[in-house]
CSV table of C-alpha atoms in Angstrom, one decimal:
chain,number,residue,atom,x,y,z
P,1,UNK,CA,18.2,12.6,-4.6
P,2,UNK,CA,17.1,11.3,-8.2
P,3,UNK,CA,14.9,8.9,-8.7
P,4,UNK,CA,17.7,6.8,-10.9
P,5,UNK,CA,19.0,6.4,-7.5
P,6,UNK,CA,15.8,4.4,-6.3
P,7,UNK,CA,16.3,0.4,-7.1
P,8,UNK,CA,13.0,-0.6,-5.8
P,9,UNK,CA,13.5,-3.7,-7.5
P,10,UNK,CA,16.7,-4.5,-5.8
P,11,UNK,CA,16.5,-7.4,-3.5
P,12,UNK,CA,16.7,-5.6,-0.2
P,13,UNK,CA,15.5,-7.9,2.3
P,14,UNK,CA,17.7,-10.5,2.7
P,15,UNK,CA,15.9,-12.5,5.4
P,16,UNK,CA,13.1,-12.9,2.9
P,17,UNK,CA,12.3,-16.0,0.5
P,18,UNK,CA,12.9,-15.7,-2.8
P,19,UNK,CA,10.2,-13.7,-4.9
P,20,UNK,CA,9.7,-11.4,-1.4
P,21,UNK,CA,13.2,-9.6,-1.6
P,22,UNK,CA,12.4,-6.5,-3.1
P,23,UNK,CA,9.7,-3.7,-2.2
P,24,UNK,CA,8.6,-3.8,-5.9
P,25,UNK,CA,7.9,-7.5,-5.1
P,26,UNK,CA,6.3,-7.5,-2.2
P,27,UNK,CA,4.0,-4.7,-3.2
P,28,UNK,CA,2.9,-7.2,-6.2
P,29,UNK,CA,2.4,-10.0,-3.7
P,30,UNK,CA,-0.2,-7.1,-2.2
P,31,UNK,CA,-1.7,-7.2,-5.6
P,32,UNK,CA,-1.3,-10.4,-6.2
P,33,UNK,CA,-3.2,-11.4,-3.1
P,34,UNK,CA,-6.1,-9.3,-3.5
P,35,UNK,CA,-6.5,-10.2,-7.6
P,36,UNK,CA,-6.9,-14.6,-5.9
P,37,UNK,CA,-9.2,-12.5,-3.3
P,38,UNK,CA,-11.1,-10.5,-5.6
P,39,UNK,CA,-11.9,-13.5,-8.2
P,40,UNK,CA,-13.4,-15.9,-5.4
P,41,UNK,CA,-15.7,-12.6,-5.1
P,42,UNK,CA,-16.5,-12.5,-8.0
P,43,UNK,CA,-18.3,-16.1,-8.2
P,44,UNK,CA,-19.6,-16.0,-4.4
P,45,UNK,CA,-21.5,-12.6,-5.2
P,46,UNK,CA,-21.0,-11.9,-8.7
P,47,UNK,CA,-23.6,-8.6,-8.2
P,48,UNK,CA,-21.7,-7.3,-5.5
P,49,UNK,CA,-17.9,-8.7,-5.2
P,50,UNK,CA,-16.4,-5.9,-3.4
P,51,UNK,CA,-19.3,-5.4,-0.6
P,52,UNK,CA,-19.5,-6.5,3.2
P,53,UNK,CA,-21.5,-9.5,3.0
P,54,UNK,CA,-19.0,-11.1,0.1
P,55,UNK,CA,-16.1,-10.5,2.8
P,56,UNK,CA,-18.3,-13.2,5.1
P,57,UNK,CA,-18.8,-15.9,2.1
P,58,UNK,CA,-15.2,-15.6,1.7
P,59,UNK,CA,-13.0,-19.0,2.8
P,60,UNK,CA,-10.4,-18.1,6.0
P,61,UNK,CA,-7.5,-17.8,3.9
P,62,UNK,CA,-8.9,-14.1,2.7
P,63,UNK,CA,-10.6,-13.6,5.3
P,64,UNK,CA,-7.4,-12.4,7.6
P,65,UNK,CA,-5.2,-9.8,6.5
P,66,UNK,CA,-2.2,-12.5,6.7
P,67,UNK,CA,-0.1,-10.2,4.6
P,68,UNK,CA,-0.6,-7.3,6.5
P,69,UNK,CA,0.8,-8.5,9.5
P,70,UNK,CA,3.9,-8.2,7.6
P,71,UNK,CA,4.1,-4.7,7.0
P,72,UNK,CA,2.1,-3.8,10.7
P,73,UNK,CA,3.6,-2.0,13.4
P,74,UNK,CA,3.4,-0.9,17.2
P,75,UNK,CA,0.6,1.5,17.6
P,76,UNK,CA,3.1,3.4,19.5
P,77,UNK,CA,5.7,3.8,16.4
P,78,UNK,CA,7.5,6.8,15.9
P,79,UNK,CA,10.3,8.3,13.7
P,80,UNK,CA,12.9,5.5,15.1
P,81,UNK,CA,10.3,2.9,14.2
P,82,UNK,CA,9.9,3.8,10.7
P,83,UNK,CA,13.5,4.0,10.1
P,84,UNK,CA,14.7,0.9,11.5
P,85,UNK,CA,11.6,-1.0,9.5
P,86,UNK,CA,11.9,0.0,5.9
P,87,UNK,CA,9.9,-2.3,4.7
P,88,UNK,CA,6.5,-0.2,5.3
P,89,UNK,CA,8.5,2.9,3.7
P,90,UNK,CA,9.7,0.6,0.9
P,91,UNK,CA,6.7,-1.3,0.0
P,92,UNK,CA,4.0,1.6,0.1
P,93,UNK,CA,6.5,3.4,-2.2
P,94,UNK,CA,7.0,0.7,-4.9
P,95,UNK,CA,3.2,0.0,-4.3
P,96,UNK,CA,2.6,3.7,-5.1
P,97,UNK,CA,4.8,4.6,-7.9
P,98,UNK,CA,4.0,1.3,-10.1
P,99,UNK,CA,0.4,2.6,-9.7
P,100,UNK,CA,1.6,6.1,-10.8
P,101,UNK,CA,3.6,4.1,-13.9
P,102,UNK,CA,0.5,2.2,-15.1
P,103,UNK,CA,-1.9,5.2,-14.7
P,104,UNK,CA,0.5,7.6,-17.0
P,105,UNK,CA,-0.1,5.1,-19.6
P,106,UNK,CA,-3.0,6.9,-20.1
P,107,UNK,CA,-2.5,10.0,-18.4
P,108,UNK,CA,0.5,11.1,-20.8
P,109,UNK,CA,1.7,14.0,-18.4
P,110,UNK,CA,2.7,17.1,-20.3
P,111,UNK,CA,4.8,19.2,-19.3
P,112,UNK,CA,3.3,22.5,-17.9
P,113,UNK,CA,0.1,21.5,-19.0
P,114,UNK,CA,-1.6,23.6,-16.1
P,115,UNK,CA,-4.7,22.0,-17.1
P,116,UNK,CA,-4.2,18.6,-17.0
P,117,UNK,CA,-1.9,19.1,-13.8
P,118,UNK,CA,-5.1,20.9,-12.1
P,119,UNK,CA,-7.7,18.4,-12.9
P,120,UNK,CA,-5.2,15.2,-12.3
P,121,UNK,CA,-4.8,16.7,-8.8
P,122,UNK,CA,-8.1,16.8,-7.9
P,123,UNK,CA,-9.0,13.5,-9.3
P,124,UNK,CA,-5.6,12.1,-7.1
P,125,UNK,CA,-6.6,13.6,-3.5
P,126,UNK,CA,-10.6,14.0,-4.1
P,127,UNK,CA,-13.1,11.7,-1.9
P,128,UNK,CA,-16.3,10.6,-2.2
P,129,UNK,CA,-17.6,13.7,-2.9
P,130,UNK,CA,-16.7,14.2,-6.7
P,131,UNK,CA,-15.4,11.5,-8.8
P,132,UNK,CA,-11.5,10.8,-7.7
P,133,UNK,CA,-9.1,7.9,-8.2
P,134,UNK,CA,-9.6,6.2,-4.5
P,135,UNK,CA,-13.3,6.7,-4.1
P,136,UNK,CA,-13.8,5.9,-0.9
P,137,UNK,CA,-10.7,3.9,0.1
P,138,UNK,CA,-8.8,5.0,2.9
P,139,UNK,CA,-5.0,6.0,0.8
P,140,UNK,CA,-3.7,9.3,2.4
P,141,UNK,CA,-0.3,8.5,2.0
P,142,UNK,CA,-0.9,6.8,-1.5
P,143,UNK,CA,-2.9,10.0,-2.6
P,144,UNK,CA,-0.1,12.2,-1.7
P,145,UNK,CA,2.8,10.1,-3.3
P,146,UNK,CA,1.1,10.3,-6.6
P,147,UNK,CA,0.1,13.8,-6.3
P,148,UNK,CA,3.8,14.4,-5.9
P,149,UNK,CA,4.5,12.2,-8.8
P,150,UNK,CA,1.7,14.1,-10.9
P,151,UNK,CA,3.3,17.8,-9.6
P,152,UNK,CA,7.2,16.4,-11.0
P,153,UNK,CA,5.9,14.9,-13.6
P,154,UNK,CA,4.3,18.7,-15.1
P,155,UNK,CA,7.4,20.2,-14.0
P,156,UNK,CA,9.6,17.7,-15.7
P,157,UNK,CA,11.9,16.9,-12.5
P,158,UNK,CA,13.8,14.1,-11.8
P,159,UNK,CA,14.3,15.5,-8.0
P,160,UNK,CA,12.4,13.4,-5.1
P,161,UNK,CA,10.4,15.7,-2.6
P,162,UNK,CA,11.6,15.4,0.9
P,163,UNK,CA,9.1,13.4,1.5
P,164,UNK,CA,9.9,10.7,-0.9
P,165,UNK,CA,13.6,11.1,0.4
P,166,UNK,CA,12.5,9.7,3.4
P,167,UNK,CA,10.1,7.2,2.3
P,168,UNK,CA,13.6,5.8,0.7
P,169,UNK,CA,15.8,6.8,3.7
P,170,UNK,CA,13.8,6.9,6.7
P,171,UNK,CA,15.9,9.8,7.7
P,172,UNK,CA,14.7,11.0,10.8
P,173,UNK,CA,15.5,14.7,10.3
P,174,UNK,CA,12.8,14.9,7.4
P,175,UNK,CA,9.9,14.5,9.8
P,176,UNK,CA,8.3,16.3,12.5
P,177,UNK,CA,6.5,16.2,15.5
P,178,UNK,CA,2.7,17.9,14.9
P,179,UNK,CA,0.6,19.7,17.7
P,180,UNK,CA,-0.4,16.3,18.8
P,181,UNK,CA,3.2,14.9,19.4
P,182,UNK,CA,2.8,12.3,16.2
P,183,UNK,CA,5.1,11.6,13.9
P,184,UNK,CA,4.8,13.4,10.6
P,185,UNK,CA,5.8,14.4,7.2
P,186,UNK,CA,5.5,17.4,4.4
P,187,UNK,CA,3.9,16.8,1.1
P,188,UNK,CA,4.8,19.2,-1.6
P,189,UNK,CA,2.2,19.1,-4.2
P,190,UNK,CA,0.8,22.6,-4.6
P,191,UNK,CA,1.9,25.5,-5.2
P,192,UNK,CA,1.1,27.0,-1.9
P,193,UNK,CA,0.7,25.8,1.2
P,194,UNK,CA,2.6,22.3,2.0
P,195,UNK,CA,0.6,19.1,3.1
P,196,UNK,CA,1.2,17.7,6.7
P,197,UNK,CA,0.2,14.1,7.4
P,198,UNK,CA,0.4,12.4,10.4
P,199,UNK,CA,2.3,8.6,10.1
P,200,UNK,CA,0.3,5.8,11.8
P,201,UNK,CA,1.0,2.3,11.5
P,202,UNK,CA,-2.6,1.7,10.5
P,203,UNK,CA,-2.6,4.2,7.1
P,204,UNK,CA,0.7,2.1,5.8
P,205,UNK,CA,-1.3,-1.0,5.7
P,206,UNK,CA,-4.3,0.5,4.5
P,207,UNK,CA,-2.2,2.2,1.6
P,208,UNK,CA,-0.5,-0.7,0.4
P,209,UNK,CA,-3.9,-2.4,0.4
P,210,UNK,CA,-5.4,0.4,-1.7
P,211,UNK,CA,-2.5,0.5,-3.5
P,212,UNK,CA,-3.3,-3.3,-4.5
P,213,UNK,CA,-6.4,-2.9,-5.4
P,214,UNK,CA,-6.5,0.1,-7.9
P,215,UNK,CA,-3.7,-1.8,-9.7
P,216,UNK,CA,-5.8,-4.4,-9.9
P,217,UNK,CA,-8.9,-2.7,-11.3
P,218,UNK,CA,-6.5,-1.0,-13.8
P,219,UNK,CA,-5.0,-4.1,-15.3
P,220,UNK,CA,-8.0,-6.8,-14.6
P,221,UNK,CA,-7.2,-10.0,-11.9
P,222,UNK,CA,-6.9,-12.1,-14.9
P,223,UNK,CA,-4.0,-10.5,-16.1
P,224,UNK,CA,-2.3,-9.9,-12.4
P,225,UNK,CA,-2.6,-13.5,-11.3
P,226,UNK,CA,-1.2,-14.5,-15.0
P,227,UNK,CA,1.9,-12.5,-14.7
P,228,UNK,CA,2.0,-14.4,-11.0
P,229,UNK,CA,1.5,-17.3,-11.9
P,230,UNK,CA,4.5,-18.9,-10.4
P,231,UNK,CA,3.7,-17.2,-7.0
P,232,UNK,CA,0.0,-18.4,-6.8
P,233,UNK,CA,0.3,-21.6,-5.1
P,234,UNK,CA,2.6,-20.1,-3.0
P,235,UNK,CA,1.0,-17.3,-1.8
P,236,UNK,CA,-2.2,-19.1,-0.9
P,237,UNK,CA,-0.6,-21.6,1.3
P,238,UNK,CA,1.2,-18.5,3.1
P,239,UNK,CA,-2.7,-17.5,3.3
P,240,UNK,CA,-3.9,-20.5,4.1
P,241,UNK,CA,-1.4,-20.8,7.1
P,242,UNK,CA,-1.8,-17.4,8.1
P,243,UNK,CA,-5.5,-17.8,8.2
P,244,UNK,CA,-5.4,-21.1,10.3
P,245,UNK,CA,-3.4,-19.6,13.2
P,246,UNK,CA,-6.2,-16.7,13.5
P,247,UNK,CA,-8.8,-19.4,13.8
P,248,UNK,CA,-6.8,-21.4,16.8
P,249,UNK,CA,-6.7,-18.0,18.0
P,250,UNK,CA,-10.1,-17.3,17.7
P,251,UNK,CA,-11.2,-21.4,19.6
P,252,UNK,CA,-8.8,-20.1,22.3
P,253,UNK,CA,-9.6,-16.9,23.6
P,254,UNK,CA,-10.4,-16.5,27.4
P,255,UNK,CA,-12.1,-13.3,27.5
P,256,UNK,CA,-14.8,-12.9,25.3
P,257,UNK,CA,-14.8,-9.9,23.3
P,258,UNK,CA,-11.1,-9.5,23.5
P,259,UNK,CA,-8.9,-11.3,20.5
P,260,UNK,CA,-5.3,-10.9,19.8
P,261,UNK,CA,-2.8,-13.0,17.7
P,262,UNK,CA,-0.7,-12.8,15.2
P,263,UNK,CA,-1.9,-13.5,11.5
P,264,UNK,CA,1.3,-13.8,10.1
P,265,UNK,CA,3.0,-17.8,10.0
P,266,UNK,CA,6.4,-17.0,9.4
P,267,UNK,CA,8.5,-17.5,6.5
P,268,UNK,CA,8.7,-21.5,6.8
């Protein structure tokens, strides 16, 4: 498969409003959302917008991950699951390669440049522990899209990895089961050894998120919220919504220390 096959901007989820039919939309709604978030933030703790403490001066509507509820699925979800919901494939794909796009604007790949393809790599999957892309944010999947991105990009191909084949098909064939039964794919990114990684529910939301955010710190809030402008007021009233059913949750529960509903309103 080529990537010229890959129309991430093709309006693929029909049962969607308009503006939310494509993955390469509503990864940008991700962004979108966390560019509104980041700003109040900004004037609530200007010294510190991104810290713990700023998250509890926030209002409800970013206070509940309303759009993640979107993308969230069964703890229990294996192989089957992620086929049959290709919006979690789809939107941590588009999320990741529009990253990739904006980041080559200053990367420049060169071909066979063992170099620059050695010290990208490490920047892509490092931690906390040298300086790296992600820092501290949780972005396995994200970090090994883009390394594959980074790896085809110094060879020059136009050929996805098996793993990206799936993240587009959801064929069941290209994953396995690990030694602890969970669903999982290969990574191609070195020249060695291949990358396993375990697919959870939980590391699709949290890679979209992160996902969100670096493309935010790349182009500024300013500039993602103006090229969203006509999204903005609907986007926070989806928030707004989302966030009010989460607090009638929270005035109902019968069991203290126990809390479950659903954050997302619905399309309506």
């Amino acid at each position: 498969m080529q990537m010229t096959e890959v129309a991430l901007e093709d309006p693929v989820f029909s049962s969607h409003p308009l503006g939310w039919r494509s993955p390469a939309e509503v990864a940008s709604g991700f962004a979108l959302a966390w560019a509104l978030e980041l700003v109040e933030r900004q004037r609530l703790a200007p010294g510190s917008p991104e810290s713990d403490w700023a998250h509890e001066l926030l209002p409800p509507r970013f206070r509940y991950d309303t759009l993640g509820q979107l993308i969230r699925l069964p703890v229990s979800a294996n192989a089957s699951t992620y086929r049959r919901n290709s919006i979690v494939r789809l939107t941590a794909l588009a999320g990741t390669w529009n990253l990739f796009d904006i980041l080559n604007r200053s990367w420049r790949i060169e071909a066979n440049n063992s170099r620059q393809f050695g010290d990208l790599l490490a920047y892509v999957t490092g931690n906390t522990d040298r300086p790296s892309l992600f820092g501290g944010l949780s972005a396995d999947i994200s970090k090994c899209l883009l390394a594959i991105r980074v790896r085809r990009g110094f060879q020059g191909l136009e050929e996805l990895d098996l793993a990206e084949q799936w993240f587009v098909t959801g064929d069941e064939d290209l994953t396995f089961q690990d030694h602890r039964d969970n669903t999982a794919l290969l990574f191609h990114f070195t020249a060695t050894t291949p990358i396993p990684l375990a697919l959870f529910s939980h590391t699709f939301t949290q890679t979209i998120w992160s996902s969100a955010r670096l493309t935010v710190k790349q182009l500024g809030p300013e500039r993602v919220i103006a090229e969203n402008k006509d999204r903005v007021d609907l986007l926070l009233d989806l928030l707004q919504r989302g966030a009010a059913n989460a607090e009638r949750a929270r005035r109902e529960m019968s069991r203290p220390g126990w809390l479950e509903f659903n954050h997302w309103p619905g399309w309506g």
